[in-house]
Tab-separated table of C-alpha atoms in Angstrom:
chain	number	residue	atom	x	y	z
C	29	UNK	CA	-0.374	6.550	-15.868
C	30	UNK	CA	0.873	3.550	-17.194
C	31	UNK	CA	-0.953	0.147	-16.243
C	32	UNK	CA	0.019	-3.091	-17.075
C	33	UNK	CA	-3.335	-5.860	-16.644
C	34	UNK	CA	-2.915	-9.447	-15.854
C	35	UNK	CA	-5.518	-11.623	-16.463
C	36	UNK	CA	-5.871	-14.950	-14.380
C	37	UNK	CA	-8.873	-16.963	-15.036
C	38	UNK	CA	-10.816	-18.336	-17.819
C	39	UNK	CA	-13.618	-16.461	-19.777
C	40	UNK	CA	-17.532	-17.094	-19.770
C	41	UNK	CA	-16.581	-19.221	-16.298
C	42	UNK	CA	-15.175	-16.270	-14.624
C	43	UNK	CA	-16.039	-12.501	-14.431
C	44	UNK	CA	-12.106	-11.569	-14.344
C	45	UNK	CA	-11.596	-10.850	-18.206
C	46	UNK	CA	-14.180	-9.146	-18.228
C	47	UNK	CA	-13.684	-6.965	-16.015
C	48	UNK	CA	-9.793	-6.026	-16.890
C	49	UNK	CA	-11.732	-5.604	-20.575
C	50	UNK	CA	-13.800	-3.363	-19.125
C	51	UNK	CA	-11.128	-1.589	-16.940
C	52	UNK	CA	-8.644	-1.268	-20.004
C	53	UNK	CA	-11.326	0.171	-21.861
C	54	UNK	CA	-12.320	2.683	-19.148
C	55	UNK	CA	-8.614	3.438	-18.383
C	56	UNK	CA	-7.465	4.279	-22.126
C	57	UNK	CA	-10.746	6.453	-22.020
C	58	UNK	CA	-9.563	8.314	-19.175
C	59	UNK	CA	-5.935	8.816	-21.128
C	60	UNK	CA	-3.957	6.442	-19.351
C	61	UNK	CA	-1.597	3.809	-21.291
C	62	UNK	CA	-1.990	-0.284	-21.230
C	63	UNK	CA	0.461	-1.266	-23.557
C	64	UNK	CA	0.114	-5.080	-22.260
C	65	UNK	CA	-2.197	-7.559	-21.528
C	66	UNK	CA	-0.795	-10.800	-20.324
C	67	UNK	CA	-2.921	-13.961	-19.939
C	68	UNK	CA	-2.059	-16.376	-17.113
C	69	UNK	CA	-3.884	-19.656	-15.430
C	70	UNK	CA	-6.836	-20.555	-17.400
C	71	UNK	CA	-6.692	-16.694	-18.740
C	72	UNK	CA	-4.799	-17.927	-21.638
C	73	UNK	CA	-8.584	-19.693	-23.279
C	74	UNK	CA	-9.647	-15.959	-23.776
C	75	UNK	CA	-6.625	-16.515	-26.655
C	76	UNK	CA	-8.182	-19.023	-28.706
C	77	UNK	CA	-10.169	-17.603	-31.751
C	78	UNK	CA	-12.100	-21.364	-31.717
C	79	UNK	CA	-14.560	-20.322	-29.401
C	80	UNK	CA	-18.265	-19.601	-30.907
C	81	UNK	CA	-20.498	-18.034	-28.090
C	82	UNK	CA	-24.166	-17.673	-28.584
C	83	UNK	CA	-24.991	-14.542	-30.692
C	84	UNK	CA	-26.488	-12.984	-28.184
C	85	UNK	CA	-23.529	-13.206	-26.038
C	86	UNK	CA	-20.442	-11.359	-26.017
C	87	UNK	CA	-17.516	-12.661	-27.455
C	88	UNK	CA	-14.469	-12.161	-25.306
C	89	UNK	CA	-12.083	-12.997	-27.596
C	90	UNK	CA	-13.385	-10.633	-30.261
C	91	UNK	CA	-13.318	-7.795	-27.703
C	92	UNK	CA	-9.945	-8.261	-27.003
C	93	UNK	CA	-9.132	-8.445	-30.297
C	94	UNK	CA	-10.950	-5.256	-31.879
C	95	UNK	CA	-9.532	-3.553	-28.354
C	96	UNK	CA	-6.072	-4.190	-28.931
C	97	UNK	CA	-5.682	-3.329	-32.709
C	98	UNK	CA	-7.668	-0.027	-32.147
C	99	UNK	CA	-5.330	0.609	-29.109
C	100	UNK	CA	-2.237	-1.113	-29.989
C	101	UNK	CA	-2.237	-2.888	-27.099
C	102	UNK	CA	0.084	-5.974	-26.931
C	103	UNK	CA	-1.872	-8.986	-26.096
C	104	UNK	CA	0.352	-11.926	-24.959
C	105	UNK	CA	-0.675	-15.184	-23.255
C	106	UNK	CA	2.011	-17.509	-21.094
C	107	UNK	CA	3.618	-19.853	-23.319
C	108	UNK	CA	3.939	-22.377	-20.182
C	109	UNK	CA	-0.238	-22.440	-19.268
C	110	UNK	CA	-1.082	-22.238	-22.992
C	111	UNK	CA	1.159	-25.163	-23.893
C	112	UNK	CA	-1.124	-27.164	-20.662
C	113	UNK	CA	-4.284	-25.926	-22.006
C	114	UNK	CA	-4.146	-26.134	-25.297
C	115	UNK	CA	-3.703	-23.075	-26.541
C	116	UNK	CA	-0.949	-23.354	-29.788
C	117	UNK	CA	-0.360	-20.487	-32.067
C	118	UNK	CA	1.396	-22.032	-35.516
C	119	UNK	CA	4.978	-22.554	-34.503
C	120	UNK	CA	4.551	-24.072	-31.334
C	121	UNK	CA	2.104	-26.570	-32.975
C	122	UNK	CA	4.603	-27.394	-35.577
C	123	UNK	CA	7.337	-27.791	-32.961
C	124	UNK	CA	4.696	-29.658	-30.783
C	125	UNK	CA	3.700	-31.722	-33.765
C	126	UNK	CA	0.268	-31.068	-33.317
C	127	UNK	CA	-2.159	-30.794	-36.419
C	128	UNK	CA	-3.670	-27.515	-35.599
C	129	UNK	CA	-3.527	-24.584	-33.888
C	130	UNK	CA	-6.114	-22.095	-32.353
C	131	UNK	CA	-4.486	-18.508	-31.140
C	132	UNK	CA	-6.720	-15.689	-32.478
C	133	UNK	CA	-5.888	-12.403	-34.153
C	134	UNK	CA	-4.156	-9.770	-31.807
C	135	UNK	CA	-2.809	-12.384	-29.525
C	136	UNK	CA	1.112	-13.706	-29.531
C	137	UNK	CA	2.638	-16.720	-27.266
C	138	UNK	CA	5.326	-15.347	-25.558
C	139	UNK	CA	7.214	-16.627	-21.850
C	140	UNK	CA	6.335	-15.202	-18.149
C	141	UNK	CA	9.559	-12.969	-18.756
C	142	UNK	CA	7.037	-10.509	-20.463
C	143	UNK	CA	5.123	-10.229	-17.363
C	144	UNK	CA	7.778	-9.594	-15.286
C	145	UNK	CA	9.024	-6.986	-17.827
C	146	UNK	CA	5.300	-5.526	-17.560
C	147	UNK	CA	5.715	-5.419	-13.723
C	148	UNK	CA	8.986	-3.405	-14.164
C	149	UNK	CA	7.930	-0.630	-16.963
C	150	UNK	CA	4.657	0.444	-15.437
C	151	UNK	CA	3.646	2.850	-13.155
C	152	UNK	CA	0.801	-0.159	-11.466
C	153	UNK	CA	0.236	-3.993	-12.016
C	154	UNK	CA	-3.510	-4.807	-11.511
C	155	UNK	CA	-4.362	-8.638	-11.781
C	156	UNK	CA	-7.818	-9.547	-12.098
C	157	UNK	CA	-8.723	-13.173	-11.077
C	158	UNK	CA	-9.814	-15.149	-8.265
R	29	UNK	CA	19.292	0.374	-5.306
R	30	UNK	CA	18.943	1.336	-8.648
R	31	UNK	CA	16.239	2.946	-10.104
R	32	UNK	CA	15.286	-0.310	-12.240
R	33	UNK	CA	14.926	-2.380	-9.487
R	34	UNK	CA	11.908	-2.785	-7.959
R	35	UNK	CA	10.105	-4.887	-4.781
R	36	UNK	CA	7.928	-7.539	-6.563
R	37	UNK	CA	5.902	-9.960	-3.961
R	38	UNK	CA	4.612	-12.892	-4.948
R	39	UNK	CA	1.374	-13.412	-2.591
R	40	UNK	CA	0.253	-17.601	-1.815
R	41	UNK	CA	-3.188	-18.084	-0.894
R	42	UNK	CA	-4.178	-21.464	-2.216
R	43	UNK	CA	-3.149	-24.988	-1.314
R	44	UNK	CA	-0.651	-26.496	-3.205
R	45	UNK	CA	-2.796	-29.056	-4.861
R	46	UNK	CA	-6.302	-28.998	-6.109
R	47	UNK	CA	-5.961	-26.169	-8.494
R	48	UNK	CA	-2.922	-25.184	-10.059
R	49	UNK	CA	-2.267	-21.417	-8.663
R	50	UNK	CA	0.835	-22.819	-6.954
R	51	UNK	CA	2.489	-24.424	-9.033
R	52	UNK	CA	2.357	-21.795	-11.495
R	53	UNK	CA	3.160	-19.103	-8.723
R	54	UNK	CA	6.146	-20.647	-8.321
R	55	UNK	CA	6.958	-20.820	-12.081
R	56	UNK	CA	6.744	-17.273	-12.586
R	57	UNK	CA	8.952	-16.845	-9.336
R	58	UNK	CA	11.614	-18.563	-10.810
R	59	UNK	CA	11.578	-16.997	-14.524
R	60	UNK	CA	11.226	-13.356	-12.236
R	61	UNK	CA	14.625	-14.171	-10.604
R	62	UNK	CA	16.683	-13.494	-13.776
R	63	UNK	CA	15.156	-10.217	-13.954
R	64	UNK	CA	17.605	-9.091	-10.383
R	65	UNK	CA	14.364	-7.454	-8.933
R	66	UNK	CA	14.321	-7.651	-4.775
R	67	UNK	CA	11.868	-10.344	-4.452
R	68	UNK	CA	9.795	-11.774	-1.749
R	69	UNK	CA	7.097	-14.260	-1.095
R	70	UNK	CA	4.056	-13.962	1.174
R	71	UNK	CA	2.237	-17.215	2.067
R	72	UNK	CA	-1.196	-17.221	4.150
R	73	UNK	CA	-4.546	-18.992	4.058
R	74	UNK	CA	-4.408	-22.156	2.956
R	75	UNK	CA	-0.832	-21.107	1.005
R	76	UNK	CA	0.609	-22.203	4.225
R	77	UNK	CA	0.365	-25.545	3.202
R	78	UNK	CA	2.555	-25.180	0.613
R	79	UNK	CA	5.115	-25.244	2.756
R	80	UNK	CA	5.011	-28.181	4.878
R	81	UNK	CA	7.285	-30.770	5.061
R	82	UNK	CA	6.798	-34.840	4.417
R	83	UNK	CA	4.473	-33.665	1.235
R	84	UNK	CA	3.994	-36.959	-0.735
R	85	UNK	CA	1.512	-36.798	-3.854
R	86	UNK	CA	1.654	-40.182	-5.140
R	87	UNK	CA	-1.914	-41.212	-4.163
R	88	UNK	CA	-3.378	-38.406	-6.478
R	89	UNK	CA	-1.145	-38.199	-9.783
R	90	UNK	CA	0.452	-34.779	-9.066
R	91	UNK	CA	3.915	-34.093	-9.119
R	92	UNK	CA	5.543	-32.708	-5.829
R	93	UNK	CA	6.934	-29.471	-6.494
R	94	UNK	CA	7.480	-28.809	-2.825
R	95	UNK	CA	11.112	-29.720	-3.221
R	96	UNK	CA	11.581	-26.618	-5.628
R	97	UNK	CA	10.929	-24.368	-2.991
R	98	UNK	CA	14.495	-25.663	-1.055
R	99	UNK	CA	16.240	-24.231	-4.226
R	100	UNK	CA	14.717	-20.737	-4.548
R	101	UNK	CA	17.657	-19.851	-2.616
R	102	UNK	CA	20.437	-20.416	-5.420
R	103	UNK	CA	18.125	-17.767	-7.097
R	104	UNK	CA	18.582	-15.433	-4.608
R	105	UNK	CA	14.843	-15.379	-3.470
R	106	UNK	CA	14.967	-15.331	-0.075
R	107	UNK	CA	12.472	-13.793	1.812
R	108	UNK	CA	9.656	-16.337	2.248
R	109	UNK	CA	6.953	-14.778	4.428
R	110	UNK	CA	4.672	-17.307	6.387
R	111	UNK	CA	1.198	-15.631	8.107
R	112	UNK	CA	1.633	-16.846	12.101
R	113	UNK	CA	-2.343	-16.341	12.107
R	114	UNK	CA	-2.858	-18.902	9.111
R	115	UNK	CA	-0.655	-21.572	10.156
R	116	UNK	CA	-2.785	-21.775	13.803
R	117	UNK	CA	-5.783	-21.342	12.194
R	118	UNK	CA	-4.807	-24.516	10.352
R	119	UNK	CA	-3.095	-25.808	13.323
R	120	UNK	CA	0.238	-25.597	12.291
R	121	UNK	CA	3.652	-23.892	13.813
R	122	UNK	CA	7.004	-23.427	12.015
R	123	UNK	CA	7.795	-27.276	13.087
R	124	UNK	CA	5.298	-28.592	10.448
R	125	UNK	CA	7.695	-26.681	7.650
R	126	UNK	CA	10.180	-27.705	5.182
R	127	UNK	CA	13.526	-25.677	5.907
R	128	UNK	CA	14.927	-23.811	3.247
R	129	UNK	CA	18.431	-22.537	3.907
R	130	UNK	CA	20.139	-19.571	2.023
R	131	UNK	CA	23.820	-18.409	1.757
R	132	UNK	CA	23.872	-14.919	2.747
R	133	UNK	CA	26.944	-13.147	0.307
R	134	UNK	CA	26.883	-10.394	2.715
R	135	UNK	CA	28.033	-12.775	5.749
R	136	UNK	CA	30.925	-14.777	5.157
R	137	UNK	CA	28.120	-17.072	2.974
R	138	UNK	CA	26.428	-18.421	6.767
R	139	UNK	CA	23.255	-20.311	6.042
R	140	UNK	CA	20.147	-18.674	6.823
R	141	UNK	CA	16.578	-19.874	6.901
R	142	UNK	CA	14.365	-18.692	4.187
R	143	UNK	CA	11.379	-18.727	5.781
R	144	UNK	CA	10.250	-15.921	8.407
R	145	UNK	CA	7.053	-16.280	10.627
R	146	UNK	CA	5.575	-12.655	10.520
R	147	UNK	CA	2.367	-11.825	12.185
R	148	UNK	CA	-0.714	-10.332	9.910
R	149	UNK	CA	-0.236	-6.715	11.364
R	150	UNK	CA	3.525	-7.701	10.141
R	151	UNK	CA	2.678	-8.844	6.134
R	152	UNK	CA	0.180	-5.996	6.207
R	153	UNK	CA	3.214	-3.491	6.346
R	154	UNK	CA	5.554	-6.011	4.228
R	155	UNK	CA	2.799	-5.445	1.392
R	156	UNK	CA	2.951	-1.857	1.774
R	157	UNK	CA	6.440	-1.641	1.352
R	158	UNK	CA	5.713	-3.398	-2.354
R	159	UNK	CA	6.287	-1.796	-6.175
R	160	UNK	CA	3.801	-5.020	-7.226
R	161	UNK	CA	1.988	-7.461	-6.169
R	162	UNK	CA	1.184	-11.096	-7.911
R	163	UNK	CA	-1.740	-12.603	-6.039
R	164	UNK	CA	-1.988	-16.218	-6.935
């Protein structure tokens, strides 16, 4: 089967990306496909690579980002709640005019078309949040 | 209906101020409509309040997006499912809504209202009958 994962609230605060990492990572196991991830709401901070979490945490960024290059999986936060929160891969800060940006490896900025687009190729949307 | 289209419901649980699940509810609504998919919205809890009429915001420094929800129409959403059993439990009735008209293609464009007052036994089916669901 073919899944397609939103996820809808903020890491460390909120157990949702965890669990869709921990559901993607389950589901691929079990042979099924998530070729997209899409990060809504405060979801989108599990896309910035400027995080440092204690070492003996785990970093949810990282795990996202070693999941989707072993897996291929296409990792794309809302351009719309990244713009409010922050979140600024290198052309939107240069067309923003800010001085840096933030979006980590495996991760791409793209518009809520490619969740709708998600919604429409796979077999079942599952949105983890609140 | 062809094979590409499918029944996406957007579901509205949370007021529409104090955290920002409505407001961007309704922004992927509107992007969804240029994707022709048969759309619908489901309001209940406190997502009846989105709804209401008279909404002013000034006092807290939000902008009032209620006015957005009058247009959804022109995108051909139409189907805007209110919970009867959240708007009493909140001590509301269909008076204490907005209206939001449509022009219905298939009848001689007549104006319609948007919204339709379904009991929970009623959204419990209208849910079933979905491809996917957006909780917000």
């Amino acid at each position: 089967m073919k899944f397609g994962v939103v996820v809808s609230e903020g890491p460390y605060t909120h157990q949702a990306s965890d669990t869709a990492y921990h559901f993607v990572v389950s589901a691929l196991e079990a042979g099924h496909e998530v070729p997209r991830v899409f990060f809504y709401h405060d979801g989108v901070n599990v896309g910035t690579r400027l995080s440092v979490p204690p070492q003996d945490e785990r970093n949810i960024q990282a795990q996202w980002t070693d999941l989707a290059a072993r897996h291929k999986i296409d990792l794309v936060v809302c351009i719309a709640a990244a713009q409010r929160r922050g979140i600024l891969d290198e052309n939107e800060a240069t067309r923003q005019g800010k001085d840096a940006n933030n979006i980590a490896e495996g991760f791409r900025i793209s518009g809520l078309g490619q969740l709708i687009e998600m919604g429409i190729q796979t077999d079942r949307l599952l949105m983890f949040g609140d | 209906m062809s094979e590409d289209v499918k029944k996406f419901l957007y579901v509205n649980r949370k007021a529409p101020y104090g955290t920002i699940y409505a407001l961007e509810s309704l922004e992927v609504v509107l992007i969804g409509a240029a994707f022709d998919q048969d759309v619908s919205l489901a309001f209940l809890d406190d997502g009846v309040f989105q709804l209401t009429r008279g909404q002013d915001t000034t006092g807290i420094g939000m902008k009032n997006f209620s006015p957005t929800f009058r247009a959804l129409g022109d995108y051909d959403v139409t189907k805007l499912y209110v919970e009867r059993e959240s708007l009493e439990e909140r001590g509301l009735s269909a008076d204490d809504l907005q209206e939001i008209m449509y022009e219905d293609e298939d009848d001689d464009w007549a104006e319609k209202p948007s919204i339709r007052i379904v009991s929970r036994a009623e959204m419990a089916d209208i849910f079933a009958e979905q491809d996917v669901v957006l909780s917000f």
